Coordinates of C-alpha atoms in Angstrom, one line a residue:
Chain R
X1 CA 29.2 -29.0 -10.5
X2 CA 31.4 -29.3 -6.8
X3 CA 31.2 -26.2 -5.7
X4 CA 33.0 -26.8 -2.9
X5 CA 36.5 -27.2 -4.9
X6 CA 35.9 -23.3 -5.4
X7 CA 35.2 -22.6 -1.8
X8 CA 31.9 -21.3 -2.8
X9 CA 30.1 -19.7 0.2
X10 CA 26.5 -19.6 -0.2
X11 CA 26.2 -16.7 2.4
X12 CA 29.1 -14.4 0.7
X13 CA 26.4 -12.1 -1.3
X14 CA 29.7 -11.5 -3.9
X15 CA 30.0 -15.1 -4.1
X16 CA 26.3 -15.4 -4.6
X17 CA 26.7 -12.5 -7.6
X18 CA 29.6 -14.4 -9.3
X19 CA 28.0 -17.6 -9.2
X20 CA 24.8 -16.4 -11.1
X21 CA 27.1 -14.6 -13.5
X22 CA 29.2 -17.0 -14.4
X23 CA 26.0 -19.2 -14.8
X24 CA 24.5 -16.8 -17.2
X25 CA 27.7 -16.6 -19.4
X26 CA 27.6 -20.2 -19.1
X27 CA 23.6 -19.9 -20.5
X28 CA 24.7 -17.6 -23.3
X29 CA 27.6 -19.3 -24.6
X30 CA 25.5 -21.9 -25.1
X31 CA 22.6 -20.2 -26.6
X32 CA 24.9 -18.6 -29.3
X33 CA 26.9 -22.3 -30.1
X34 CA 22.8 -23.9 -30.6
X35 CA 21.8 -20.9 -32.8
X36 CA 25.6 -21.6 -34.5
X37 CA 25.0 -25.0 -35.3
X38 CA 21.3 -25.1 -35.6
X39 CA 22.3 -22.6 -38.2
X40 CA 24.9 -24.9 -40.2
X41 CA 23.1 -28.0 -39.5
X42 CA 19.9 -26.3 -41.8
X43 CA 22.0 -24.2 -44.4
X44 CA 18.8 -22.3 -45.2
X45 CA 19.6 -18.5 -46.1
X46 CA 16.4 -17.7 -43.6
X47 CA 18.7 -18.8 -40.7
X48 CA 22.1 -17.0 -40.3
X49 CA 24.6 -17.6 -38.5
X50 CA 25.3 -15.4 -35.2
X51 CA 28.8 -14.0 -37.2
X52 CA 26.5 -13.2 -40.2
X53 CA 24.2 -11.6 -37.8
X54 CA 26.9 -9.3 -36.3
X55 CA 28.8 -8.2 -39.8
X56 CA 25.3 -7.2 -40.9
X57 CA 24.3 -5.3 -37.5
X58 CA 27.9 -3.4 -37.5
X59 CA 27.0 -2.4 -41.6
X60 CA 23.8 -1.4 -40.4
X61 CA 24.6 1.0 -37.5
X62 CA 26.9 2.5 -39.8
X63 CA 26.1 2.5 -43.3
X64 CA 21.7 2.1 -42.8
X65 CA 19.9 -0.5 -45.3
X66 CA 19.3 0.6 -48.8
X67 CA 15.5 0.3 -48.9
X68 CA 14.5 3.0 -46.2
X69 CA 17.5 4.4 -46.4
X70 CA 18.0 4.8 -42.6
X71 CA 20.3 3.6 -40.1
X72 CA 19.4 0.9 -36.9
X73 CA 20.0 4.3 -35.1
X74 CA 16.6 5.5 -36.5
X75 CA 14.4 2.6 -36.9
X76 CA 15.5 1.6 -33.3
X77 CA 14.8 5.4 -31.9
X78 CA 11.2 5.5 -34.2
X79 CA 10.1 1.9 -32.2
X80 CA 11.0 3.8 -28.8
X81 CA 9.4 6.9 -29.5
X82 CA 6.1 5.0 -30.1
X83 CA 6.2 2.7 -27.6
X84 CA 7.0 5.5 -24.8
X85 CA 4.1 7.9 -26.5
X86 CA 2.2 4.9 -26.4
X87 CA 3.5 3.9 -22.7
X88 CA 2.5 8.3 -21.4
X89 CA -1.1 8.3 -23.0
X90 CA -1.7 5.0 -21.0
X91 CA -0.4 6.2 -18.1
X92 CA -2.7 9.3 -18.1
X93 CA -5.8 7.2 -18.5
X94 CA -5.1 3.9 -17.0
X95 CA -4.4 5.6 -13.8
X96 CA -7.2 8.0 -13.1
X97 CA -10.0 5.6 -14.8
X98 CA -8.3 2.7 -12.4
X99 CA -8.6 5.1 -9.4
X100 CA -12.1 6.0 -10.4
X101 CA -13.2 2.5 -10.9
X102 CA -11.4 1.3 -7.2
X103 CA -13.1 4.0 -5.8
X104 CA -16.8 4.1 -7.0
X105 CA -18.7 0.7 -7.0
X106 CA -21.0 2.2 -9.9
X107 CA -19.2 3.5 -12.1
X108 CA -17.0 0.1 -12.1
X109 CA -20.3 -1.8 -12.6
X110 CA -21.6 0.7 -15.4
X111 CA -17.8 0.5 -17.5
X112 CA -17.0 -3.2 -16.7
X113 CA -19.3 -4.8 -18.6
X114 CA -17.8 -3.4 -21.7
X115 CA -14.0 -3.8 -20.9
X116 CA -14.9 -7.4 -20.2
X117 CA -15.5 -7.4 -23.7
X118 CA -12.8 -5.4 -24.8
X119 CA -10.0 -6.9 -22.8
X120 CA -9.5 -10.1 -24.9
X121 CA -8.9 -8.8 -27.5
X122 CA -5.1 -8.9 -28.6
X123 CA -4.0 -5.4 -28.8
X124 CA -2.4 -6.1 -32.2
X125 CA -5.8 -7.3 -33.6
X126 CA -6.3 -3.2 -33.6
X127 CA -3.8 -2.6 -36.1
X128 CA -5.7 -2.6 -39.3
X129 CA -8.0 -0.3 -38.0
X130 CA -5.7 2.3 -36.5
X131 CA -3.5 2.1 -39.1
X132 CA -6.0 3.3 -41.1
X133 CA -8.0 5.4 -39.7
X134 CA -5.0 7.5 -37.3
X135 CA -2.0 6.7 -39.8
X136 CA 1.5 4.7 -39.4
X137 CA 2.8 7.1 -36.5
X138 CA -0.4 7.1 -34.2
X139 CA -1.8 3.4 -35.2
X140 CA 1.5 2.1 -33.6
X141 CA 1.2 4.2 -30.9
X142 CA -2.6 3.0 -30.2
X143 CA -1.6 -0.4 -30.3
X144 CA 0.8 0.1 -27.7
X145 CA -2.0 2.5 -25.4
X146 CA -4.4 -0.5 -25.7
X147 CA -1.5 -3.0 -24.6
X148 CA -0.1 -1.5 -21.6
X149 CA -3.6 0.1 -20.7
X150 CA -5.3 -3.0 -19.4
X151 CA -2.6 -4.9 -17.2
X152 CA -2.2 -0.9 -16.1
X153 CA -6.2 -0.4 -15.2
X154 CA -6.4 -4.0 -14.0
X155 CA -3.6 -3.3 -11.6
X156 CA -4.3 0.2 -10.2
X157 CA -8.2 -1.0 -9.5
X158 CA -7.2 -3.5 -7.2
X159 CA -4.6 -1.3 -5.7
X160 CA -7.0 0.6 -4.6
X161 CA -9.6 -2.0 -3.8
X162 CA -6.3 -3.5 -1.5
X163 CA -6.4 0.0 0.4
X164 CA -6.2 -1.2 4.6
X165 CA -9.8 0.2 5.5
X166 CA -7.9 1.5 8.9
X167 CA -5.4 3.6 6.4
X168 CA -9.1 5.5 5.3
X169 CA -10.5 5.6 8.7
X170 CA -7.8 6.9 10.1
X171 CA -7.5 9.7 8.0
X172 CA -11.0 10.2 8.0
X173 CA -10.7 10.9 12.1
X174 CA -7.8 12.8 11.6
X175 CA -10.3 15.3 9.3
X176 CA -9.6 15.0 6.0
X177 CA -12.5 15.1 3.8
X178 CA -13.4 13.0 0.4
X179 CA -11.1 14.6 -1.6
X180 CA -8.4 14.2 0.7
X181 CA -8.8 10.8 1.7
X182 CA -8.7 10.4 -2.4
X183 CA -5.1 12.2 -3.2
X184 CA -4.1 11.5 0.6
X185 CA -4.2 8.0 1.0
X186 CA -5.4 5.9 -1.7
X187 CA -3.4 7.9 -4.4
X188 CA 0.1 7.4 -2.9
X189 CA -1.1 3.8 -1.0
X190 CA -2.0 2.7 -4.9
X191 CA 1.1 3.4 -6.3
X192 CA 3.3 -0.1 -5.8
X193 CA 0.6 -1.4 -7.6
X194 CA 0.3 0.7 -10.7
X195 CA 4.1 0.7 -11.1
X196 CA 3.4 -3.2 -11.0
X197 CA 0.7 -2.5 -13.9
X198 CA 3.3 -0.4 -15.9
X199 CA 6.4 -3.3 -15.3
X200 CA 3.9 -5.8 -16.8
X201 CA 2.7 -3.8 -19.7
X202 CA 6.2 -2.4 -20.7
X203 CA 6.4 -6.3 -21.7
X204 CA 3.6 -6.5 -23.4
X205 CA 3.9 -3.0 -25.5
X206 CA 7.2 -4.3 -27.3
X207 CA 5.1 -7.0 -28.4
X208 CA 2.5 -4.1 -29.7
X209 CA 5.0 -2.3 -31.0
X210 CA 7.0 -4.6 -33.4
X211 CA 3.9 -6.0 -34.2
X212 CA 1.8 -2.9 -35.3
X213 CA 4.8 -2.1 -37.5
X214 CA 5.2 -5.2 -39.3
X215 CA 2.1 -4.7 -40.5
X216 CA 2.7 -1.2 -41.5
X217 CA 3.7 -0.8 -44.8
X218 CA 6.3 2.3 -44.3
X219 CA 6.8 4.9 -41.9
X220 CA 10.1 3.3 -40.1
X221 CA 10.6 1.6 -36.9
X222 CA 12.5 -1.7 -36.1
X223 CA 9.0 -3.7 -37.0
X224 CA 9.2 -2.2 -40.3
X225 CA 12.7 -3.1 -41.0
X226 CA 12.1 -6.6 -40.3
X227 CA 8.9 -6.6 -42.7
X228 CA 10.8 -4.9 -45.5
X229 CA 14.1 -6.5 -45.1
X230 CA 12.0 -10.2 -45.2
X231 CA 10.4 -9.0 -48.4
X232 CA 13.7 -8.6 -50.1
X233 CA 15.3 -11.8 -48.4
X234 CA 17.8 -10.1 -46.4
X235 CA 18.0 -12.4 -43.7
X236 CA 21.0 -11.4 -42.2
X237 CA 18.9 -8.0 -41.7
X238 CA 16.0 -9.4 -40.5
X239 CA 17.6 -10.9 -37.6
X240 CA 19.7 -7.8 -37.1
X241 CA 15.8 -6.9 -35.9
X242 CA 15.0 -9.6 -33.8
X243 CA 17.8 -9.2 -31.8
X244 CA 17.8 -5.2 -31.3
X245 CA 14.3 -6.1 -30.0
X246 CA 15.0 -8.5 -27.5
X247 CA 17.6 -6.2 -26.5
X248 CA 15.5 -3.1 -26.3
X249 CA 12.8 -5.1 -24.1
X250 CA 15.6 -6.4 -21.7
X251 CA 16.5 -2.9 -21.2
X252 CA 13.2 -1.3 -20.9
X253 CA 11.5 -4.1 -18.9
X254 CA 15.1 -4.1 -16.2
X255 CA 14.1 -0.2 -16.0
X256 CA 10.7 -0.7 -14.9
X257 CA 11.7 -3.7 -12.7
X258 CA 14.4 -1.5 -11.0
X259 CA 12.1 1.3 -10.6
X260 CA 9.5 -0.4 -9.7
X261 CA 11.4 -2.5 -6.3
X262 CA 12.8 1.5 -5.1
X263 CA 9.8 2.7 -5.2
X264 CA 7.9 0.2 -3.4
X265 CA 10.9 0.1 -1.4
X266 CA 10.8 3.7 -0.6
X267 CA 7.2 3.7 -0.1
X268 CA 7.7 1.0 2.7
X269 CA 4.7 -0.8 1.3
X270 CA 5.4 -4.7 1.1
Chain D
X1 CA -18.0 22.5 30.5
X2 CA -16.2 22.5 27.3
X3 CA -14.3 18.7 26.6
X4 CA -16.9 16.4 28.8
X5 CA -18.5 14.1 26.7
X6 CA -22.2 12.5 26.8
X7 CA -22.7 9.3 25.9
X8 CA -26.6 8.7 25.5
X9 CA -28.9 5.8 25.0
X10 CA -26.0 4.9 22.0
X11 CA -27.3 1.7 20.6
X12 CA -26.3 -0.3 17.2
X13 CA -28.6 -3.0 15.6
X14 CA -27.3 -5.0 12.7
X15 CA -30.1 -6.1 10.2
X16 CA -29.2 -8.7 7.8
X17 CA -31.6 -10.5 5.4
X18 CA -34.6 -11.3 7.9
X19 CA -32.6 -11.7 11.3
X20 CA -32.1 -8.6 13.4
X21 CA -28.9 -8.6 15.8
X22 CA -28.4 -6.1 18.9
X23 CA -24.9 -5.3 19.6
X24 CA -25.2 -2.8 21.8
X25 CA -28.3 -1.8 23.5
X26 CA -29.0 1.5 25.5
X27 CA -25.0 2.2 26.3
X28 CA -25.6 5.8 28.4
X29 CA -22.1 7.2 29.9
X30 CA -21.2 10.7 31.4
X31 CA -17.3 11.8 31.2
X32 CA -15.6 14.4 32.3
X33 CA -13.0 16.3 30.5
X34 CA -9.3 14.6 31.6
X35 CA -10.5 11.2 32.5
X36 CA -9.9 8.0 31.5
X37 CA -12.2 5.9 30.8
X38 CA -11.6 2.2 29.9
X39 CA -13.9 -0.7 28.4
X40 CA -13.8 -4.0 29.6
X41 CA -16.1 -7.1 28.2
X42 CA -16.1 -10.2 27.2
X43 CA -14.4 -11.0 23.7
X44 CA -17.0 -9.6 20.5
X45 CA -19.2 -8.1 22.9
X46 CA -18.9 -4.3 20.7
X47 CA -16.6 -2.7 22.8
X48 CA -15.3 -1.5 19.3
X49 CA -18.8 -1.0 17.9
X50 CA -19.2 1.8 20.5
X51 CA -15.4 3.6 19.9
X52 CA -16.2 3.7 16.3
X53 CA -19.4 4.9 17.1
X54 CA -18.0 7.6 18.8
X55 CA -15.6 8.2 16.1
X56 CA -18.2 8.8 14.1
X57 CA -16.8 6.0 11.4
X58 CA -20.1 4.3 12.0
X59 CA -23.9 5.3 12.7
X60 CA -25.4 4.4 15.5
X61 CA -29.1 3.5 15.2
X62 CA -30.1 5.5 18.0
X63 CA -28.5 7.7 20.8
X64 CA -26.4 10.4 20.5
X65 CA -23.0 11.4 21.6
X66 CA -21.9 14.7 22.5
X67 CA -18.7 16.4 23.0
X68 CA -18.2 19.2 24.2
X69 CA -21.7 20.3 24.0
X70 CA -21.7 20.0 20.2
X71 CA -23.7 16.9 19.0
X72 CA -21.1 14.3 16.6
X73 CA -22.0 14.1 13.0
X74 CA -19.3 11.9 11.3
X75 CA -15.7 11.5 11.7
X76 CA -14.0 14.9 12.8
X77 CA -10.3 15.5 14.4
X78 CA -12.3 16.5 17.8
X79 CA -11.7 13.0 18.3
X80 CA -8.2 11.3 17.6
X81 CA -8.8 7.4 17.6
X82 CA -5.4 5.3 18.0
X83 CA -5.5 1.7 16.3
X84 CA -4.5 -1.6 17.7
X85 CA -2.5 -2.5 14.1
X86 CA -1.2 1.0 14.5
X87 CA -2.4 2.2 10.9
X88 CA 0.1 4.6 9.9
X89 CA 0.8 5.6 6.4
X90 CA 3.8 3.6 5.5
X91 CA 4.9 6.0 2.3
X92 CA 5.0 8.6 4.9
X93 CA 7.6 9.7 7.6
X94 CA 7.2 9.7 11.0
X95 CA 7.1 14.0 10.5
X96 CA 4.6 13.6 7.8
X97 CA 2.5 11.0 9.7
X98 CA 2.2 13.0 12.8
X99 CA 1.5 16.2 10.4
X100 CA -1.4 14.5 8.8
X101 CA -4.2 16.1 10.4
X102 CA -2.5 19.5 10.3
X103 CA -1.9 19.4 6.6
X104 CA -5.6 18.1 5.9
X105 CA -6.6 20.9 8.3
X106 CA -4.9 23.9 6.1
X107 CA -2.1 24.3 8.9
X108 CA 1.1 26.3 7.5
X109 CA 4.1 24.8 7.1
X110 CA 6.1 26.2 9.3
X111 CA 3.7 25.9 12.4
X112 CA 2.6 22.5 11.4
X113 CA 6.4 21.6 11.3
X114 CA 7.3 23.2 14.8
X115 CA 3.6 21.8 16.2
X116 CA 4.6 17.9 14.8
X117 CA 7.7 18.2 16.4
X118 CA 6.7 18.9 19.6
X119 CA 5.0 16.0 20.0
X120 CA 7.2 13.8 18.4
X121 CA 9.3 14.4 21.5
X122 CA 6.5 14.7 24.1
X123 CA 6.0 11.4 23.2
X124 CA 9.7 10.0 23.2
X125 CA 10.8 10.0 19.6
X126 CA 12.7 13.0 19.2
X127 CA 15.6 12.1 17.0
X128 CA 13.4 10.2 14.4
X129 CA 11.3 12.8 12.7
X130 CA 12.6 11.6 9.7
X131 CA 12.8 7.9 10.4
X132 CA 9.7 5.4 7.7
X133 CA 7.6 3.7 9.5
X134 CA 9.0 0.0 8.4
X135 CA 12.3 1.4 10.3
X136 CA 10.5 1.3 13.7
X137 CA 10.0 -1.0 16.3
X138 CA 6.0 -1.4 17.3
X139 CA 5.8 0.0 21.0
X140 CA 7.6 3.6 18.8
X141 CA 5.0 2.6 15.9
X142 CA 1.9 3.4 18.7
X143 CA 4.0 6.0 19.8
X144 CA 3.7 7.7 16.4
X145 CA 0.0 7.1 16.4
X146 CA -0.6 8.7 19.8
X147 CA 1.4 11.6 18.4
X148 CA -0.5 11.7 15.5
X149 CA -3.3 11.4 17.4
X150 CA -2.8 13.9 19.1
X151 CA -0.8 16.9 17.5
X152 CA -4.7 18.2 16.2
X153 CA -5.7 18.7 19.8
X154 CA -8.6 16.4 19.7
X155 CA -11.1 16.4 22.9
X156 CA -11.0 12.9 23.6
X157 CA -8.4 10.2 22.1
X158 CA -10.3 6.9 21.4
X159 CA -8.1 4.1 21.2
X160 CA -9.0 0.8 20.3
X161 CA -6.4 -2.1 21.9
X162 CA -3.8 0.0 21.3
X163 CA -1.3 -2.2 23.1
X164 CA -2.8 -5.3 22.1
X165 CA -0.1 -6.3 19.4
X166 CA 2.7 -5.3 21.6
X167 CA 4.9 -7.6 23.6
X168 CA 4.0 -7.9 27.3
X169 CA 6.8 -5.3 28.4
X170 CA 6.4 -2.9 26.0
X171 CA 3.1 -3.1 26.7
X172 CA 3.6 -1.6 30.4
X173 CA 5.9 0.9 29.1
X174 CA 3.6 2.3 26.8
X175 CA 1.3 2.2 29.5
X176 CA 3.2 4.4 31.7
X177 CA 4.2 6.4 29.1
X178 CA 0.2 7.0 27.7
X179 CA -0.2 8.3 31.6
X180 CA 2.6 10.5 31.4
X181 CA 1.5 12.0 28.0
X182 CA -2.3 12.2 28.5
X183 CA -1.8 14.0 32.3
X184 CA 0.4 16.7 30.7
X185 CA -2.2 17.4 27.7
X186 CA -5.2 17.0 29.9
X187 CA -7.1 14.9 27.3
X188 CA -10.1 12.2 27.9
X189 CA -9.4 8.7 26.7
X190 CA -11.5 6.1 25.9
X191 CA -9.9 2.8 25.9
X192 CA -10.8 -0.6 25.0
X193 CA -9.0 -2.9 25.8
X194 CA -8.9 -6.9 26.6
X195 CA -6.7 -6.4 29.2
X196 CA -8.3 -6.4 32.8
X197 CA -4.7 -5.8 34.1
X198 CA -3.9 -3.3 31.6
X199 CA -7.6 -1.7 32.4
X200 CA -6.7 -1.4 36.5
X201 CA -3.5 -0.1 36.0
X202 CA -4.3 3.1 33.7
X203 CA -8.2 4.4 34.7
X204 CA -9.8 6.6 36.1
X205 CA -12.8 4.3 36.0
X206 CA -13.7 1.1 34.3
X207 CA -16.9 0.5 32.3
X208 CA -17.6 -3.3 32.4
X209 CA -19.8 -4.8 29.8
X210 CA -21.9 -7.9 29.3
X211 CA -21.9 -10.1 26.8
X212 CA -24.2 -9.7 23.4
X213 CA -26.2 -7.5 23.3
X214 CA -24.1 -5.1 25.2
X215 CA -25.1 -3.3 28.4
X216 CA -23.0 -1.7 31.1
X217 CA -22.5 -4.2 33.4
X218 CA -21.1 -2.2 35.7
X219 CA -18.7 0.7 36.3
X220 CA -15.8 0.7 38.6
X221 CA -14.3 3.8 40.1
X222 CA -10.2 3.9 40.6
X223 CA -9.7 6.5 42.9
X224 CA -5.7 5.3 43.8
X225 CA -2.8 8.0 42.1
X226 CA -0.3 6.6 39.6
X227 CA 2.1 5.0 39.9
X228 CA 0.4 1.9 40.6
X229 CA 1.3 -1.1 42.0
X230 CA 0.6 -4.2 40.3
X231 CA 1.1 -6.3 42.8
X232 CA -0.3 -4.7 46.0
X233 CA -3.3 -6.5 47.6
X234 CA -6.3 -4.3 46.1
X235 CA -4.5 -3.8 43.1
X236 CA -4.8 -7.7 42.7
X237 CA -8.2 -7.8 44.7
X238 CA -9.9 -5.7 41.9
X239 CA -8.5 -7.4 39.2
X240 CA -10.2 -10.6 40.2
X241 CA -13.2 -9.5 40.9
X242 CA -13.5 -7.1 37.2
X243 CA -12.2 -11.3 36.2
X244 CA -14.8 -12.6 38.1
X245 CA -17.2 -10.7 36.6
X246 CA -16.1 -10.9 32.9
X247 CA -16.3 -15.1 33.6
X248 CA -19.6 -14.9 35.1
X249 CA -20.4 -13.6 31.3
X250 CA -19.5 -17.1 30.3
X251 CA -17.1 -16.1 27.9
X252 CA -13.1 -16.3 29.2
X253 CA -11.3 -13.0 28.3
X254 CA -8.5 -13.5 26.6
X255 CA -6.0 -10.6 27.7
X256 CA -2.6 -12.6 28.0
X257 CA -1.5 -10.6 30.6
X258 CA -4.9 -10.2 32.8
X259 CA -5.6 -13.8 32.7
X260 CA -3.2 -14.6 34.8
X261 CA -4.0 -14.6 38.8

């Protein structure tokens, strides 16, 4: 494209801004008129068409799907429930195990060992299990905990291994003891890094999430939906799913992505 | 007298596998409260190895060093230490960073506020209490440190190259200004530095090493009063002869702004 014909400026940030949007759209459109014809071109009931897509999202945010008799307004806030439980109970033991593990050279020897073996494993792999022995509201949210909890531990303990030695000596002169130099310094110089844990895992607990529910045979959620609505061959519905998904990672992983650059930001760190 | 310091027989041997390496042998010094003291040698010769001794952020393997008349067991805010790469806590403001040792100490608020302050300005920065760290230029960086430094009241400030990453006239302002600070707290500083220039201009007296293992070399008394002139006659005459020596250690010092005759 001559982008000079539009007196683009590539130093003008709101010509910058433009530009990328109007390449997106550009990106989109064409996504939808692939799908479109991809769609015709197969004539296969498994593939809609996006216009089918959106008459059966509009029917479903109002009127909910005769088999679980909810609305997208419930299946949608059931996935998000789960994956933010799911997203909390890793926090709350990523974190302090990471910290624990930076800080102590035996302890990380004793545990690693075993979450070498553990860490592999895909998180969905779990699902049978949790689903059975915890039930469909906690086995989903397990699935999710074991996703998020790894990129989150991984993170943190190299956050903390990353800690300037002059940051710890200094405070150490300055008189703070073991404890301190702990919540002091490495807790709030660690924190870029777990954020940067949590914005990876937020990615990989949507793919916990819809997973562990597909394989759930009730209980709700936009995994669910998808399984159920496939069973019956509504495939209008099924994508109604897919996309809701896509959407609701887009939004959650933008959140983590914005928090994460003001905090580190803020923090002046990097 | 309360805020000497006694520096005796501090030596440091590094053992690794089956080879043994002296870094600093026998390193005795006497230093009275007030003065200051820098340390000249060649480049890797453990000028640092004996600051962080000092500090206390690393065991000597024999010697002692006493402040005060109390003998040094590990770190302690009895003595500040300043770093050359400034090490300030970035996620901190200048406020907080100066506050540090108060907070860790158990210091209320509101004294440890009003006490931060005060040195914020006694060291040129009042106006940017609540200015990060990123937001500040490196000569106001050190200045934080210093201040940080020395808001706990610490007996001796023990800074290593302090100036070494600033820019050549920075570097004499903050020279001046380290003068001006230290003489109106009355506190002992031990300075490294690679800086024979830097080293004539500020002491009191100069400790000169030799090269590895470490012994004093000599030590060089600067009886002239500040300010001093850099480019009087003895002003230059001592500088090349503390050069002089520092060559005759086969080993070139690299101070930018000594090197230079």
């Amino acid at each position: 494209m001559n982008l000079e014909l539009l007196n683009y400026d590539e130093n003008d940030k709101s010509h910058r801004f433009i530009r990328k949007m109007v390449i997106s759209a550009v990106s989109l459109v064409v996504f939808f008129l692939i799908w479109w014809n991809l769609a015709l071109l197969l004539n296969n009931p498994a593939v809609p068409t996006p216009r089918e897509t959106w008459d059966a999202m509009l029917y479903l945010f109002d009127k909910g799907d005769m088999v679980s008799g909810m609305t997208m307004w419930g299946h949608m806030s059931i996935s998000l429930q789960r994956f933010i439980a799911g997203l909390l109970i890793a926090l709350a033991v990523a974190v302090p195990m990471g910290l624990l593990l930076g800080y102590s050279n035996t302890i990380n020897e004793f545990s690693s060992p075993t979450l070498e073996i553990l860490r592999p494993i895909a998180p969905i792999a779990w699902a049978p299990i949790f689903l059975f022995t915890v039930g469909y509201v906690w086995g989903p949210i397990l699935v999710v905990f074991v996703g998020i909890f790894f990129p989150m531990l991984t993170n943190t303990i190299f956050g903390v291994k990353k800690i300037e030695p002059n940051w710890v000596d200094a405070s150490k002169t300055l008189g703070a003891n073991k404890l301190q130099v702990f919540t002091k310094v490495m807790l709030p110089a660690s924190v870029p890094y777990v954020m940067n844990g949590l914005r990876i895992g937020m990615g990989v607990g949507w793919m916990c999430i819809v997973a562990s529910e597909l394989y759930a045979s009730f209980g709700g959620g936009v995994g669910y939906f998808i399984s159920i609505q496939a069973q019956f061959g509504y495939w209008p519905n099924v994508f109604v799913g897919i996309v809701l998904i896509a959407i609701l990672g887009l939004l959650t992983t933008g959140l983590s992505d914005y928090a994460y650059r003001t905090i580190v930001k803020r923090m002046g760190i990097e | 007298m309360s805020g000497d310091i006694s520096i005796a027989n501090l030596s440091k041997t590094y053992k690794t596998d089956e080879k043994e390496t002296v870094a600093l042998a026998d390193f005795s010094l006497e230093i009275k409260k007030g003065e200051l003291i820098t340390i000249v040698g060649p480049s890797g010769c453990g000028k640092t190895t004996i600051l962080r001794m000092i500090a206390g952020l690393m065991e000597p393997t024999s010697g002692t060093v006493t402040v005060g008349g109390k003998c040094c067991q590990g770190p302690g805010p009895d003595r500040g230490m300043v770093f050359q790469d400034f090490a300030l806590f970035p996620w901190r403001s200048v406020r907080k960073n100066v506050e540090f040792g108060l907070e860790v100490a158990g210091v209320p608020k509101a004294e440890r506020r009003e006490r931060a302050e005060r040195y914020i300005k006694s060291v040129g920065l009042g106006g940017f209490e609540n200015a990060m760290v990123h937001e500040l230029s490196g000569g106001m960086k050190q200045r934080v440190g210093i201040a940080r430094a020395l808001v706990t009241k610490p007996d001796v400030i023990l800074m290593d190259e302090p100036f070494g990453a600033l820019d050549a006239q920075t570097r004499n302002i903050m020279q001046t200004e380290l003068l001006r600070i230290t003489d109106k707290t009355d506190t002992t500083v031990i300075f490294v530095t690679h800086s024979v220039d830097e080293a004539v201009y500020i002491s009191d007296r100069i400790v000169v090493l030799t090269k590895r293992p470490a012994k004093i070399k000599e030590v060089i008394e600067i009886p002239w009063p500040h300010p001093r002139d850099r480019s009087s006659p003895e002003f230059t005459a001592l500088r090349k002869k503390i050069l002089k020596m520092l060559e005759s250690e086969n080993i070139q010092p690299d101070g930018s702004t000594g090197a230079v005759a």
